[in-house]
Amino acid sequence: DIQMTQSPSSLPASLGDRVTITCRASQDIGNYLRWFQQKPGKSPRLMIYGATNLAAGVPSRFSGSRSGSDYSLTINSLESEDMAIYYCLQHNEYPLTFGSGTKLEIK
Amino acid sequence: EVQLVESGGGLVQPGASLKLSCVASGFTFSDYWMSWVRQTPGKTMEWIGDIKYDGSYTNYAPSLKNRFTISRDNAKSTLYLQMSNVRSEDTATYYCTRARMDYWGQGVMVTVSS
């Protein structure tokens, strides 16, 4: 199985900060990487697909990038509504696998 | 508007069986692969498996394929997850999702306990 190593597990940040969350794939997954946001008590929401593409309705302060086997989600100018848990998912091959999640919280 | 509504969860004893349902609306159900994902109380996400749009093919997480079965009824726009011989570690919130999780249901809780 492909392992997705996500870091950090917890990320205290201040409003207005620029933050980055990273997932490292244990094998080549191309750009078959998605990012999800889950707010407390809610279902996950697709934020990024194809490693770098913004899903419909996602604010432009969110972006995705790739460097080799490292995939990053960056949020520019953090807002209070961005506080959530973020997960990456590889869907290049079965079984699909998630990262362990990053809890983004107010410092 | 895409909607996915799960049902069938609850408290179940170890070793029992349970069938979850997910009714889809707002899109042509028979055009899409569908999948199930679960989230443990500790917030770990686990992909369970998926099913082809016509129901002819399924894929499963290796650790679950002997106990879980995914099926669908396109005439009813409904996705199913049959869980058998459930264990305490199956306690989780179960989500129905469209394709590669571009839409998620609200989730249904399953608690396995005696």
Coordinates of C-alpha atoms in Angstrom, one line a residue:
Chain A
D1 CA 0.0 0.0 0.0
I2 CA 1.1 3.6 -0.6
Q3 CA 1.8 5.4 2.6
M4 CA 0.9 9.1 2.9
T5 CA 3.0 10.7 5.6
Q6 CA 1.3 14.0 6.6
S7 CA 2.9 16.7 8.7
P8 CA 2.5 18.4 11.0
S9 CA -0.2 16.7 12.9
S10 CA -1.1 19.9 14.7
L11 CA -0.5 23.5 13.5
P12 CA -1.2 26.4 15.7
A13 CA -1.3 29.6 13.7
S14 CA -2.5 33.2 13.9
L15 CA -5.1 34.9 11.7
G16 CA -3.4 36.3 8.7
D17 CA -0.6 33.8 8.7
R18 CA 0.5 31.8 5.7
V19 CA 0.6 28.1 6.5
T20 CA 1.7 25.0 4.7
I21 CA 0.7 21.3 5.2
T22 CA 2.6 18.6 3.5
C23 CA 2.1 15.0 2.5
R24 CA 4.9 12.7 1.3
A25 CA 4.0 9.7 -0.8
S26 CA 5.9 6.5 -0.3
Q27 CA 5.6 5.7 -4.1
D28 CA 5.0 7.6 -7.2
I29 CA 1.4 8.8 -7.3
G30 CA 1.7 11.4 -10.1
N31 CA -0.7 14.1 -9.5
Y32 CA -3.4 11.8 -8.1
L33 CA -3.6 13.7 -4.9
R34 CA -6.5 15.4 -3.3
W35 CA -6.9 17.6 -0.2
F36 CA -10.0 17.8 2.0
Q37 CA -11.1 20.1 4.8
Q38 CA -13.2 18.9 7.7
K39 CA -14.7 21.4 10.1
P40 CA -15.9 20.3 13.5
G41 CA -19.1 18.3 13.2
K42 CA -19.2 18.4 9.4
S43 CA -18.4 16.1 6.6
P44 CA -15.1 16.6 4.7
R45 CA -15.1 18.9 1.7
L46 CA -12.9 18.6 -1.4
M47 CA -10.5 21.5 -1.6
I48 CA -7.8 20.5 -4.1
Y49 CA -7.7 17.9 -6.9
G50 CA -5.0 16.8 -9.2
A51 CA -2.5 18.1 -6.7
T52 CA -2.8 21.7 -7.8
N53 CA -6.4 22.4 -8.9
L54 CA -8.8 24.4 -6.8
A55 CA -12.2 22.7 -6.4
A56 CA -15.4 24.7 -7.1
G57 CA -16.1 27.4 -4.6
V58 CA -12.8 27.1 -2.8
P59 CA -11.3 30.5 -1.9
S60 CA -8.2 31.6 -3.9
R61 CA -6.1 31.8 -0.7
F62 CA -5.9 28.0 -0.9
S63 CA -3.4 26.5 -3.2
G64 CA -1.8 23.1 -3.9
S65 CA 1.7 22.3 -5.1
R66 CA 4.0 19.4 -5.8
S67 CA 7.7 18.9 -5.5
G68 CA 8.7 15.3 -6.3
S69 CA 6.9 13.1 -3.9
D70 CA 6.0 16.0 -1.6
Y71 CA 2.6 17.5 -1.9
S72 CA 1.7 20.7 -0.1
L73 CA -1.5 22.6 0.7
T74 CA -0.9 26.3 1.4
I75 CA -3.3 28.8 2.9
N76 CA -2.4 32.4 2.5
S77 CA -3.7 35.0 4.9
L78 CA -5.4 32.5 7.3
E79 CA -9.0 33.3 8.3
S80 CA -11.0 32.0 11.3
E81 CA -13.2 29.8 9.0
D82 CA -10.1 27.9 7.9
M83 CA -9.7 26.3 11.3
A84 CA -10.3 22.6 10.6
I85 CA -8.6 19.3 10.0
Y86 CA -7.0 18.8 6.6
Y87 CA -6.4 15.4 5.0
C88 CA -4.6 14.4 1.9
L89 CA -5.6 11.4 -0.2
Q90 CA -3.8 9.5 -2.9
H91 CA -5.9 7.9 -5.6
N92 CA -3.3 6.7 -8.0
E93 CA -3.6 3.1 -7.0
Y94 CA -5.7 0.8 -4.9
P95 CA -6.1 0.8 -2.0
L96 CA -6.7 4.5 -1.8
T97 CA -4.9 5.9 1.3
F98 CA -5.3 9.1 3.4
G99 CA -2.8 11.1 5.3
S100 CA -3.2 11.1 9.1
G101 CA -4.6 14.6 9.2
T102 CA -3.5 18.1 10.3
K103 CA -5.4 20.0 12.8
L104 CA -5.1 23.7 12.1
E105 CA -6.0 25.8 15.1
I106 CA -5.7 29.3 16.4
K107 CA -2.5 30.1 18.3
Chain B
E1 CA -27.7 20.1 -5.7
V2 CA -25.9 16.9 -5.0
Q3 CA -27.1 15.1 -1.9
L4 CA -26.0 11.9 -0.3
V5 CA -28.0 10.7 2.7
E6 CA -26.8 7.7 4.7
S7 CA -28.9 5.6 7.0
G8 CA -28.8 2.3 8.9
G9 CA -26.2 3.0 11.5
G10 CA -26.5 2.5 15.3
L11 CA -25.4 0.3 18.1
V12 CA -24.6 -3.3 17.1
Q13 CA -23.1 -6.2 19.0
P14 CA -19.8 -7.8 18.0
G15 CA -20.2 -10.5 15.5
A16 CA -23.5 -9.1 14.1
S17 CA -24.3 -7.8 10.6
L18 CA -25.4 -4.4 9.5
K19 CA -26.4 -2.8 6.2
L20 CA -25.9 0.9 5.5
S21 CA -27.7 2.7 2.8
C22 CA -27.0 5.9 0.9
V23 CA -29.6 7.6 -1.2
A24 CA -28.3 9.9 -3.9
S25 CA -30.0 12.8 -5.6
G26 CA -29.1 15.8 -7.7
F27 CA -27.0 13.9 -10.2
T28 CA -27.3 10.9 -12.5
F29 CA -26.4 8.2 -10.0
S30 CA -25.8 5.5 -12.7
D31 CA -23.0 7.6 -14.3
Y32 CA -20.7 7.6 -11.3
W33 CA -18.5 5.3 -9.4
M34 CA -19.4 5.5 -5.7
S35 CA -17.3 4.8 -2.6
W36 CA -17.5 4.3 1.2
V37 CA -15.1 5.9 3.6
R38 CA -15.0 5.7 7.4
Q39 CA -13.6 7.9 10.1
T40 CA -12.7 6.5 13.5
P41 CA -13.4 8.3 16.8
G42 CA -9.7 9.3 16.7
K43 CA -10.3 11.0 13.3
T44 CA -8.4 8.5 11.2
M45 CA -9.8 8.3 7.7
E46 CA -10.0 4.9 6.0
W47 CA -11.1 4.2 2.5
I48 CA -13.4 1.1 2.5
G49 CA -14.0 0.5 -1.2
D50 CA -15.8 1.6 -4.3
I51 CA -18.1 0.3 -7.0
K52 CA -18.3 0.9 -10.7
Y53 CA -21.2 2.9 -12.1
D54 CA -23.0 -0.2 -13.3
G55 CA -22.2 -2.3 -10.3
S56 CA -20.1 -4.7 -12.3
Y57 CA -16.8 -4.1 -10.4
T58 CA -15.8 -3.4 -6.9
N59 CA -12.5 -2.7 -5.1
Y60 CA -11.9 -3.0 -1.3
A61 CA -9.4 -2.2 1.3
P62 CA -7.6 -5.5 1.8
S63 CA -8.2 -5.5 5.5
L64 CA -12.0 -5.3 5.0
K65 CA -12.8 -7.2 1.8
N66 CA -13.6 -10.5 3.6
R67 CA -16.3 -8.8 5.8
F68 CA -17.6 -5.8 3.8
T69 CA -19.6 -5.8 0.6
I70 CA -20.5 -2.8 -1.5
S71 CA -23.5 -2.9 -3.9
R72 CA -25.9 -0.5 -5.6
D73 CA -29.3 -0.2 -7.0
N74 CA -29.3 2.3 -9.8
A75 CA -33.1 2.2 -10.2
K76 CA -33.3 3.5 -6.6
S77 CA -30.2 5.7 -6.8
T78 CA -29.0 3.9 -3.7
L79 CA -25.6 2.7 -2.5
Y80 CA -25.2 0.0 0.1
L81 CA -22.6 -1.3 2.5
Q82 CA -23.1 -4.7 4.0
M83 CA -21.0 -5.2 7.1
S84 CA -20.7 -8.7 8.6
N85 CA -19.0 -10.1 11.7
V86 CA -18.5 -6.6 13.0
R87 CA -15.8 -5.8 15.5
S88 CA -15.2 -3.0 18.0
E89 CA -12.6 -1.5 15.6
D90 CA -15.4 -1.0 13.1
T91 CA -16.8 1.7 15.4
A92 CA -16.7 4.8 13.2
T93 CA -18.7 7.3 11.2
Y94 CA -19.3 5.9 7.7
Y95 CA -19.5 8.2 4.7
C96 CA -20.9 7.7 1.3
T97 CA -19.0 9.6 -1.4
R98 CA -19.3 10.2 -5.0
A99 CA -16.5 9.1 -7.3
R100 CA -13.1 10.2 -5.9
M101 CA -14.9 11.9 -2.9
D102 CA -15.9 15.1 -4.7
Y103 CA -19.1 15.0 -2.6
W104 CA -19.7 13.4 0.8
G105 CA -22.8 12.5 2.7
Q106 CA -23.4 13.7 6.3
G107 CA -22.2 10.4 7.6
V108 CA -23.8 7.7 9.8
M109 CA -22.4 6.5 13.1
V110 CA -21.8 2.8 13.8
T111 CA -20.9 1.7 17.3
V112 CA -19.9 -1.9 17.9
S113 CA -20.3 -2.8 21.5
S114 CA -21.8 -5.5 23.7

